[in-house]
C-alpha positions as protocol buffer text, in pm:
chain_id: "A"
residue {
  index: 1
  type: UNK
  ca { x: 2645 y: 2469 z: 708 }
}
residue {
  index: 2
  type: UNK
  ca { x: 2274 y: 2519 z: 678 }
}
residue {
  index: 3
  type: UNK
  ca { x: 2071 y: 2233 z: 546 }
}
residue {
  index: 4
  type: UNK
  ca { x: 1712 y: 2223 z: 431 }
}
residue {
  index: 5
  type: UNK
  ca { x: 1464 y: 1945 z: 483 }
}
residue {
  index: 6
  type: UNK
  ca { x: 1197 y: 1925 z: 230 }
}
residue {
  index: 7
  type: UNK
  ca { x: 884 y: 1747 z: 347 }
}
residue {
  index: 8
  type: UNK
  ca { x: 721 y: 1534 z: 87 }
}
residue {
  index: 9
  type: UNK
  ca { x: 401 y: 1684 z: -80 }
}
residue {
  index: 10
  type: UNK
  ca { x: 112 y: 1465 z: -173 }
}
residue {
  index: 11
  type: UNK
  ca { x: -203 y: 1641 z: -270 }
}
residue {
  index: 12
  type: UNK
  ca { x: -158 y: 1938 z: -44 }
}
residue {
  index: 13
  type: UNK
  ca { x: -266 y: 2286 z: -117 }
}
residue {
  index: 14
  type: UNK
  ca { x: 48 y: 2432 z: 37 }
}
residue {
  index: 15
  type: UNK
  ca { x: 410 y: 2443 z: -44 }
}
residue {
  index: 16
  type: UNK
  ca { x: 660 y: 2379 z: 242 }
}
residue {
  index: 17
  type: UNK
  ca { x: 1027 y: 2401 z: 305 }
}
residue {
  index: 18
  type: UNK
  ca { x: 1197 y: 2371 z: 627 }
}
residue {
  index: 19
  type: UNK
  ca { x: 1516 y: 2567 z: 669 }
}
residue {
  index: 20
  type: UNK
  ca { x: 1733 y: 2452 z: 952 }
}
residue {
  index: 21
  type: UNK
  ca { x: 1797 y: 2758 z: 1148 }
}
residue {
  index: 22
  type: UNK
  ca { x: 2018 y: 2710 z: 1440 }
}
residue {
  index: 23
  type: UNK
  ca { x: 1916 y: 2375 z: 1628 }
}
residue {
  index: 24
  type: UNK
  ca { x: 1556 y: 2397 z: 1524 }
}
residue {
  index: 25
  type: UNK
  ca { x: 1363 y: 2375 z: 1188 }
}
residue {
  index: 26
  type: UNK
  ca { x: 1142 y: 2640 z: 1065 }
}
residue {
  index: 27
  type: UNK
  ca { x: 870 y: 2549 z: 802 }
}
residue {
  index: 28
  type: UNK
  ca { x: 750 y: 2797 z: 561 }
}
residue {
  index: 29
  type: UNK
  ca { x: 418 y: 2720 z: 383 }
}
residue {
  index: 30
  type: UNK
  ca { x: 297 y: 2893 z: 71 }
}
residue {
  index: 31
  type: UNK
  ca { x: -45 y: 2842 z: -54 }
}
residue {
  index: 32
  type: UNK
  ca { x: -66 y: 2778 z: -440 }
}
residue {
  index: 33
  type: UNK
  ca { x: -430 y: 2629 z: -466 }
}
residue {
  index: 34
  type: UNK
  ca { x: -536 y: 2914 z: -674 }
}
residue {
  index: 35
  type: UNK
  ca { x: -255 y: 2851 z: -922 }
}
residue {
  index: 36
  type: UNK
  ca { x: -229 y: 2628 z: -1237 }
}
residue {
  index: 37
  type: UNK
  ca { x: 127 y: 2479 z: -1238 }
}
residue {
  index: 38
  type: UNK
  ca { x: 82 y: 2388 z: -1594 }
}
residue {
  index: 39
  type: UNK
  ca { x: 108 y: 2742 z: -1688 }
}
residue {
  index: 40
  type: UNK
  ca { x: 439 y: 2912 z: -1672 }
}
residue {
  index: 41
  type: UNK
  ca { x: 307 y: 3256 z: -1544 }
}
residue {
  index: 42
  type: UNK
  ca { x: 165 y: 3056 z: -1239 }
}
residue {
  index: 43
  type: UNK
  ca { x: 483 y: 2877 z: -1175 }
}
residue {
  index: 44
  type: UNK
  ca { x: 651 y: 3210 z: -1178 }
}
residue {
  index: 45
  type: UNK
  ca { x: 388 y: 3355 z: -935 }
}
residue {
  index: 46
  type: UNK
  ca { x: 460 y: 3063 z: -690 }
}
residue {
  index: 47
  type: UNK
  ca { x: 844 y: 3102 z: -715 }
}
residue {
  index: 48
  type: UNK
  ca { x: 788 y: 3486 z: -642 }
}
residue {
  index: 49
  type: UNK
  ca { x: 570 y: 3395 z: -344 }
}
residue {
  index: 50
  type: UNK
  ca { x: 831 y: 3142 z: -214 }
}
residue {
  index: 51
  type: UNK
  ca { x: 1113 y: 3378 z: -251 }
}
residue {
  index: 52
  type: UNK
  ca { x: 918 y: 3647 z: -58 }
}
residue {
  index: 53
  type: UNK
  ca { x: 855 y: 3402 z: 224 }
}
residue {
  index: 54
  type: UNK
  ca { x: 1194 y: 3233 z: 219 }
}
residue {
  index: 55
  type: UNK
  ca { x: 1361 y: 3580 z: 234 }
}
residue {
  index: 56
  type: UNK
  ca { x: 1151 y: 3699 z: 532 }
}
residue {
  index: 57
  type: UNK
  ca { x: 1219 y: 3381 z: 729 }
}
residue {
  index: 58
  type: UNK
  ca { x: 1599 y: 3371 z: 640 }
}
residue {
  index: 59
  type: UNK
  ca { x: 1617 y: 3735 z: 762 }
}
residue {
  index: 60
  type: UNK
  ca { x: 1432 y: 3645 z: 1075 }
}
residue {
  index: 61
  type: UNK
  ca { x: 1622 y: 3321 z: 1161 }
}
residue {
  index: 62
  type: UNK
  ca { x: 1979 y: 3423 z: 1091 }
}
residue {
  index: 63
  type: UNK
  ca { x: 2131 y: 3587 z: 1399 }
}
residue {
  index: 64
  type: UNK
  ca { x: 2156 y: 3961 z: 1375 }
}
residue {
  index: 65
  type: UNK
  ca { x: 2548 y: 3946 z: 1411 }
}
residue {
  index: 66
  type: UNK
  ca { x: 2562 y: 3721 z: 1118 }
}
residue {
  index: 67
  type: UNK
  ca { x: 2682 y: 3861 z: 778 }
}
residue {
  index: 68
  type: UNK
  ca { x: 2452 y: 3917 z: 481 }
}
residue {
  index: 69
  type: UNK
  ca { x: 2631 y: 3641 z: 315 }
}
residue {
  index: 70
  type: UNK
  ca { x: 2470 y: 3394 z: 549 }
}
residue {
  index: 71
  type: UNK
  ca { x: 2131 y: 3538 z: 468 }
}
residue {
  index: 72
  type: UNK
  ca { x: 2209 y: 3513 z: 111 }
}
residue {
  index: 73
  type: UNK
  ca { x: 2321 y: 3160 z: 144 }
}
residue {
  index: 74
  type: UNK
  ca { x: 1994 y: 3067 z: 343 }
}
residue {
  index: 75
  type: UNK
  ca { x: 1795 y: 3211 z: 75 }
}
residue {
  index: 76
  type: UNK
  ca { x: 1983 y: 3028 z: -220 }
}
residue {
  index: 77
  type: UNK
  ca { x: 1969 y: 2695 z: -27 }
}
residue {
  index: 78
  type: UNK
  ca { x: 1589 y: 2733 z: 42 }
}
residue {
  index: 79
  type: UNK
  ca { x: 1520 y: 2822 z: -320 }
}
residue {
  index: 80
  type: UNK
  ca { x: 1707 y: 2535 z: -442 }
}
residue {
  index: 81
  type: UNK
  ca { x: 1496 y: 2317 z: -243 }
}
residue {
  index: 82
  type: UNK
  ca { x: 1189 y: 2502 z: -337 }
}
residue {
  index: 83
  type: UNK
  ca { x: 1264 y: 2474 z: -707 }
}
residue {
  index: 84
  type: UNK
  ca { x: 1285 y: 2097 z: -682 }
}
residue {
  index: 85
  type: UNK
  ca { x: 946 y: 2084 z: -516 }
}
residue {
  index: 86
  type: UNK
  ca { x: 790 y: 2326 z: -780 }
}
residue {
  index: 87
  type: UNK
  ca { x: 909 y: 2123 z: -1047 }
}
residue {
  index: 88
  type: UNK
  ca { x: 764 y: 1815 z: -902 }
}
residue {
  index: 89
  type: UNK
  ca { x: 435 y: 1982 z: -857 }
}
residue {
  index: 90
  type: UNK
  ca { x: 443 y: 2118 z: -1206 }
}
residue {
  index: 91
  type: UNK
  ca { x: 510 y: 1771 z: -1356 }
}
residue {
  index: 92
  type: UNK
  ca { x: 190 y: 1646 z: -1154 }
}
residue {
  index: 93
  type: UNK
  ca { x: 0 y: 1933 z: -1298 }
}
residue {
  index: 94
  type: UNK
  ca { x: 116 y: 1886 z: -1658 }
}
residue {
  index: 95
  type: UNK
  ca { x: 30 y: 1515 z: -1619 }
}
residue {
  index: 96
  type: UNK
  ca { x: -319 y: 1611 z: -1514 }
}
residue {
  index: 97
  type: UNK
  ca { x: -353 y: 1860 z: -1798 }
}
residue {
  index: 98
  type: UNK
  ca { x: -245 y: 1581 z: -2051 }
}
residue {
  index: 99
  type: UNK
  ca { x: -473 y: 1340 z: -1885 }
}
residue {
  index: 100
  type: UNK
  ca { x: -775 y: 1557 z: -1899 }
}
residue {
  index: 101
  type: UNK
  ca { x: -685 y: 1801 z: -2156 }
}
């Protein structure tokens, strides 16, 4: 079973997930410094960027003899981890908006 390790995000301008592919981890970073995560449209834009990078990475990292089911599973697992990080970052953004808004 493929596991995903999600690095902690502090005040980084990038978003990272690290899907375990075979024996080594692969980290995917997606810049979101141009997005305001207190806005739903920007959250959706970030999710689209992450999905594109995760899809490319999972397609590259899953062996070619593996089934498409493994690729889909890789994408699903990575997006579950990404969604948790996105929500955490959104909460931070919403707090900043409330504080200064």
